[in-house]
PDB file of C-alpha atoms in Angstrom:
ATOM      1  CA  MET A   1      -7.659  81.627 -11.967  1.00  0.00           C
ATOM      2  CA  LEU A   2      -4.228  81.426 -14.009  1.00  0.00           C
ATOM      3  CA  PHE A   3      -4.568  82.389 -17.953  1.00  0.00           C
ATOM      4  CA  ARG A   4      -2.073  81.721 -20.469  1.00  0.00           C
ATOM      5  CA  SER A   5      -0.850  84.135 -22.209  1.00  0.00           C
ATOM      6  CA  ASP A   6      -1.066  82.882 -25.629  1.00  0.00           C
ATOM      7  CA  PHE A   7      -4.563  82.672 -24.508  1.00  0.00           C
ATOM      8  CA  SER A   8      -4.951  86.525 -26.677  1.00  0.00           C
ATOM      9  CA  GLU A   9      -2.037  86.066 -28.910  1.00  0.00           C
ATOM     10  CA  GLU A  10      -3.787  82.774 -30.161  1.00  0.00           C
ATOM     11  CA  LEU A  11      -8.200  84.047 -30.320  1.00  0.00           C
ATOM     12  CA  THR A  12      -6.325  86.945 -32.003  1.00  0.00           C
ATOM     13  CA  SER A  13      -4.578  85.285 -34.773  1.00  0.00           C
ATOM     14  CA  TYR A  14      -7.717  83.213 -34.645  1.00  0.00           C
ATOM     15  CA  GLY A  15      -9.588  87.403 -36.255  1.00  0.00           C
ATOM     16  CA  LEU A  16     -11.391  87.185 -32.330  1.00  0.00           C
ATOM     17  CA  LYS A  17     -11.286  89.727 -29.673  1.00  0.00           C
ATOM     18  CA  SER A  18      -9.170  88.378 -26.370  1.00  0.00           C
ATOM     19  CA  THR A  19     -12.675  88.112 -24.078  1.00  0.00           C
ATOM     20  CA  LYS A  20     -11.906  87.516 -20.714  1.00  0.00           C
ATOM     21  CA  ASN A  21     -14.836  84.739 -21.279  1.00  0.00           C
ATOM     22  CA  ARG A  22     -13.312  83.764 -23.870  1.00  0.00           C
ATOM     23  CA  GLN A  23      -9.784  83.628 -21.656  1.00  0.00           C
ATOM     24  CA  GLU A  24     -12.023  82.144 -18.621  1.00  0.00           C
ATOM     25  CA  ILE A  25     -13.924  79.173 -21.024  1.00  0.00           C
ATOM     26  CA  LEU A  26     -10.159  77.963 -23.039  1.00  0.00           C
ATOM     27  CA  GLN A  27      -8.519  77.696 -19.376  1.00  0.00           C
ATOM     28  CA  VAL A  28     -11.529  74.892 -17.932  1.00  0.00           C
ATOM     29  CA  LEU A  29     -10.780  73.120 -20.777  1.00  0.00           C
ATOM     30  CA  VAL A  30      -7.233  72.940 -21.219  1.00  0.00           C
ATOM     31  CA  ASP A  31      -7.518  72.504 -17.929  1.00  0.00           C
ATOM     32  CA  SER A  32      -9.908  69.235 -17.980  1.00  0.00           C
ATOM     33  CA  VAL A  33      -8.742  65.893 -18.374  1.00  0.00           C
ATOM     34  CA  GLN A  34     -11.267  65.206 -20.461  1.00  0.00           C
ATOM     35  CA  PRO A  35     -14.223  67.110 -23.181  1.00  0.00           C
ATOM     36  CA  LEU A  36     -16.903  68.998 -20.618  1.00  0.00           C
ATOM     37  CA  THR A  37     -20.300  69.668 -22.271  1.00  0.00           C
ATOM     38  CA  ALA A  38     -21.260  73.454 -21.126  1.00  0.00           C
ATOM     39  CA  ASP A  39     -23.115  72.406 -18.701  1.00  0.00           C
ATOM     40  CA  GLN A  40     -19.752  71.262 -16.717  1.00  0.00           C
ATOM     41  CA  ILE A  41     -18.058  74.154 -18.212  1.00  0.00           C
ATOM     42  CA  TYR A  42     -20.811  76.468 -16.395  1.00  0.00           C
ATOM     43  CA  LEU A  43     -20.589  74.627 -12.992  1.00  0.00           C
ATOM     44  CA  GLN A  44     -16.833  74.452 -13.213  1.00  0.00           C
ATOM     45  CA  LEU A  45     -16.530  78.623 -13.911  1.00  0.00           C
ATOM     46  CA  ASN A  46     -19.375  79.717 -11.160  1.00  0.00           C
ATOM     47  CA  ARG A  47     -17.288  77.155  -8.365  1.00  0.00           C
ATOM     48  CA  ASN A  48     -14.260  79.365  -8.883  1.00  0.00           C
ATOM     49  CA  GLY A  49     -16.452  82.526  -8.339  1.00  0.00           C
ATOM     50  CA  GLY A  50     -17.706  83.580 -12.309  1.00  0.00           C
ATOM     51  CA  THR A  51     -21.066  84.697 -13.228  1.00  0.00           C
ATOM     52  CA  MET A  52     -20.687  83.952 -16.385  1.00  0.00           C
ATOM     53  CA  ASN A  53     -24.516  82.616 -18.162  1.00  0.00           C
ATOM     54  CA  LEU A  54     -24.766  79.803 -20.055  1.00  0.00           C
ATOM     55  CA  SER A  55     -25.975  81.826 -23.075  1.00  0.00           C
ATOM     56  CA  THR A  56     -23.396  83.323 -22.964  1.00  0.00           C
ATOM     57  CA  ILE A  57     -21.170  80.117 -22.639  1.00  0.00           C
ATOM     58  CA  TYR A  58     -23.304  79.083 -25.352  1.00  0.00           C
ATOM     59  CA  ARG A  59     -22.212  82.049 -27.796  1.00  0.00           C
ATOM     60  CA  THR A  60     -18.533  81.231 -27.341  1.00  0.00           C
ATOM     61  CA  LEU A  61     -18.153  77.315 -28.133  1.00  0.00           C
ATOM     62  CA  SER A  62     -20.299  78.321 -30.777  1.00  0.00           C
ATOM     63  CA  VAL A  63     -17.385  80.911 -31.789  1.00  0.00           C
ATOM     64  CA  LEU A  64     -14.345  79.036 -30.897  1.00  0.00           C
ATOM     65  CA  SER A  65     -15.394  75.868 -32.292  1.00  0.00           C
ATOM     66  CA  ASP A  66     -16.303  77.342 -35.541  1.00  0.00           C
ATOM     67  CA  LYS A  67     -12.293  78.451 -35.535  1.00  0.00           C
ATOM     68  CA  ASP A  68     -11.177  75.298 -34.479  1.00  0.00           C
ATOM     69  CA  ILE A  69      -9.702  76.964 -31.350  1.00  0.00           C
ATOM     70  CA  LEU A  70     -12.014  73.757 -29.443  1.00  0.00           C
ATOM     71  CA  SER A  71     -13.141  70.158 -31.303  1.00  0.00           C
ATOM     72  CA  LYS A  72     -16.650  68.480 -30.815  1.00  0.00           C
ATOM     73  CA  LEU A  73     -17.748  65.581 -29.260  1.00  0.00           C
ATOM     74  CA  VAL A  74     -21.349  64.937 -29.693  1.00  0.00           C
ATOM     75  CA  LEU A  75     -23.057  61.796 -28.117  1.00  0.00           C
ATOM     76  CA  ALA A  76     -25.227  61.205 -30.838  1.00  0.00           C
ATOM     77  CA  ASP A  77     -27.760  59.173 -28.391  1.00  0.00           C
ATOM     78  CA  GLU A  78     -27.769  62.003 -25.851  1.00  0.00           C
ATOM     79  CA  GLY A  79     -27.871  64.723 -27.861  1.00  0.00           C
ATOM     80  CA  LYS A  80     -24.872  65.737 -26.009  1.00  0.00           C
ATOM     81  CA  THR A  81     -22.362  68.114 -27.182  1.00  0.00           C
ATOM     82  CA  LEU A  82     -19.008  68.245 -25.398  1.00  0.00           C
ATOM     83  CA  TYR A  83     -15.536  70.734 -25.884  1.00  0.00           C
ATOM     84  CA  GLU A  84     -12.011  69.656 -25.722  1.00  0.00           C
ATOM     85  CA  TYR A  85      -8.984  72.318 -26.026  1.00  0.00           C
ATOM     86  CA  ASN A  86      -7.474  71.708 -29.846  1.00  0.00           C
ATOM     87  CA  ARG A  87      -4.526  70.646 -29.129  1.00  0.00           C
ATOM     88  CA  GLN A  88      -3.817  69.345 -32.910  1.00  0.00           C
ATOM     89  CA  VAL A  89      -3.688  66.282 -31.269  1.00  0.00           C
ATOM     90  CA  HIS A  90      -7.778  64.161 -32.471  1.00  0.00           C
ATOM     91  CA  LYS A  91      -8.150  62.500 -30.242  1.00  0.00           C
ATOM     92  CA  HIS A  92     -11.181  59.379 -30.050  1.00  0.00           C
ATOM     93  CA  TYR A  93     -12.833  58.003 -27.019  1.00  0.00           C
ATOM     94  CA  LEU A  94     -14.297  55.154 -25.581  1.00  0.00           C
ATOM     95  CA  VAL A  95     -17.896  55.923 -24.101  1.00  0.00           C
ATOM     96  CA  CYS A  96     -19.851  54.183 -21.429  1.00  0.00           C
ATOM     97  CA  GLN A  97     -23.330  54.014 -22.327  1.00  0.00           C
ATOM     98  CA  ASP A  98     -24.566  53.621 -18.319  1.00  0.00           C
ATOM     99  CA  CYS A  99     -21.813  56.045 -16.304  1.00  0.00           C
ATOM    100  CA  ARG A 100     -21.110  58.339 -19.394  1.00  0.00           C
ATOM    101  CA  THR A 101     -17.780  57.844 -18.677  1.00  0.00           C
ATOM    102  CA  ILE A 102     -15.381  59.088 -21.399  1.00  0.00           C
ATOM    103  CA  ILE A 103     -12.122  57.437 -22.110  1.00  0.00           C
ATOM    104  CA  PRO A 104      -9.735  58.263 -24.237  1.00  0.00           C
ATOM    105  CA  ILE A 105      -7.961  55.698 -26.867  1.00  0.00           C
ATOM    106  CA  GLU A 106      -4.022  57.363 -26.680  1.00  0.00           C
ATOM    107  CA  HIS A 107      -3.133  55.576 -30.399  1.00  0.00           C
ATOM    108  CA  CYS A 108      -5.767  56.021 -33.190  1.00  0.00           C
ATOM    109  CA  PRO A 109      -6.831  53.155 -34.394  1.00  0.00           C
ATOM    110  CA  ILE A 110      -7.826  53.932 -38.068  1.00  0.00           C
ATOM    111  CA  ALA A 111      -4.587  55.777 -38.837  1.00  0.00           C
ATOM    112  CA  ASP A 112      -3.660  52.799 -41.218  1.00  0.00           C
ATOM    113  CA  TYR A 113      -7.242  52.427 -42.623  1.00  0.00           C
ATOM    114  CA  GLU A 114      -6.988  55.849 -43.389  1.00  0.00           C
ATOM    115  CA  LYS A 115      -4.156  55.829 -45.769  1.00  0.00           C
ATOM    116  CA  GLU A 116      -5.224  52.871 -47.239  1.00  0.00           C
ATOM    117  CA  VAL A 117      -8.405  54.648 -48.207  1.00  0.00           C
ATOM    118  CA  SER A 118      -7.028  58.310 -49.067  1.00  0.00           C
ATOM    119  CA  LYS A 119      -5.040  56.169 -51.252  1.00  0.00           C
ATOM    120  CA  GLU A 120      -7.577  53.765 -53.190  1.00  0.00           C
ATOM    121  CA  LYS A 121     -10.444  56.090 -52.951  1.00  0.00           C
ATOM    122  CA  GLN A 122      -7.885  59.166 -54.473  1.00  0.00           C
ATOM    123  CA  PHE A 123      -9.599  61.708 -51.900  1.00  0.00           C
ATOM    124  CA  HIS A 124      -7.492  63.399 -49.007  1.00  0.00           C
ATOM    125  CA  ILE A 125      -8.480  62.979 -45.676  1.00  0.00           C
ATOM    126  CA  ILE A 126      -8.319  65.818 -44.069  1.00  0.00           C
ATOM    127  CA  GLY A 127      -9.346  64.621 -40.042  1.00  0.00           C
ATOM    128  CA  HIS A 128     -11.656  61.919 -38.656  1.00  0.00           C
ATOM    129  CA  LYS A 129     -13.422  61.176 -35.143  1.00  0.00           C
ATOM    130  CA  LEU A 130     -14.378  58.247 -33.964  1.00  0.00           C
ATOM    131  CA  SER A 131     -16.326  57.705 -30.709  1.00  0.00           C
ATOM    132  CA  ILE A 132     -16.813  53.679 -28.977  1.00  0.00           C
ATOM    133  CA  TYR A 133     -19.910  53.599 -27.046  1.00  0.00           C
ATOM    134  CA  GLY A 134     -20.317  50.327 -24.521  1.00  0.00           C
ATOM    135  CA  TYR A 135     -19.424  50.399 -20.884  1.00  0.00           C
ATOM    136  CA  CYS A 136     -17.078  50.807 -18.102  1.00  0.00           C
ATOM    137  CA  GLN A 137     -16.064  47.214 -16.274  1.00  0.00           C
ATOM    138  CA  SER A 138     -17.579  48.776 -13.181  1.00  0.00           C
ATOM    139  CA  CYS A 139     -21.002  49.101 -15.100  1.00  0.00           C
ATOM    140  CA  TRP A 140     -20.868  46.079 -17.316  1.00  0.00           C
ATOM    141  CA  GLN A 141     -19.538  44.007 -13.732  1.00  0.00           C
ATOM    142  CA  LYS A 142     -23.054  45.467 -12.852  1.00  0.00           C
ATOM    143  CA  ARG A 143     -25.433  44.916 -15.553  1.00  0.00           C
ATOM    144  CA  ASN A 144     -23.807  40.963 -15.503  1.00  0.00           C
ATOM    145  CA  LYS A 145     -24.717  40.417 -11.728  1.00  0.00           C
ATOM    146  CA  THR A 146     -26.999  37.492 -11.345  1.00  0.00           C
ATOM    147  CA  THR A 147     -28.887  37.990  -7.668  1.00  0.00           C
TER     148      THR A 147
END
């Protein structure tokens, strides 16, 4: 597994030590096209020959999230938390209730609304999160088949 050279600088800029575990977890998340659970990160690391235990992954994810190096996506109905590398561009997601596919929405559908609320309420908004739950096309078709 190749590491980005700037993880060390990024970690130290947040007052964190640059450890092998942090480097490996960050690399998995940077390489991923969608947010991952701690279990998925664990499986990915072990597939690549790693030996990191799950409790270390959870502790590391917590530290990196607290420093905003990672973003969290909480699937409320399941109590699962997914993590992604914070690229300083917020994303929103469509989450399929059946297959659990997570589809990123490429633009912010509420940016204008956020500005309006900020002005109207004189409230300084620093961010927001939006996940929309439903069914992907494949699952929707399976649910609506008539036999």
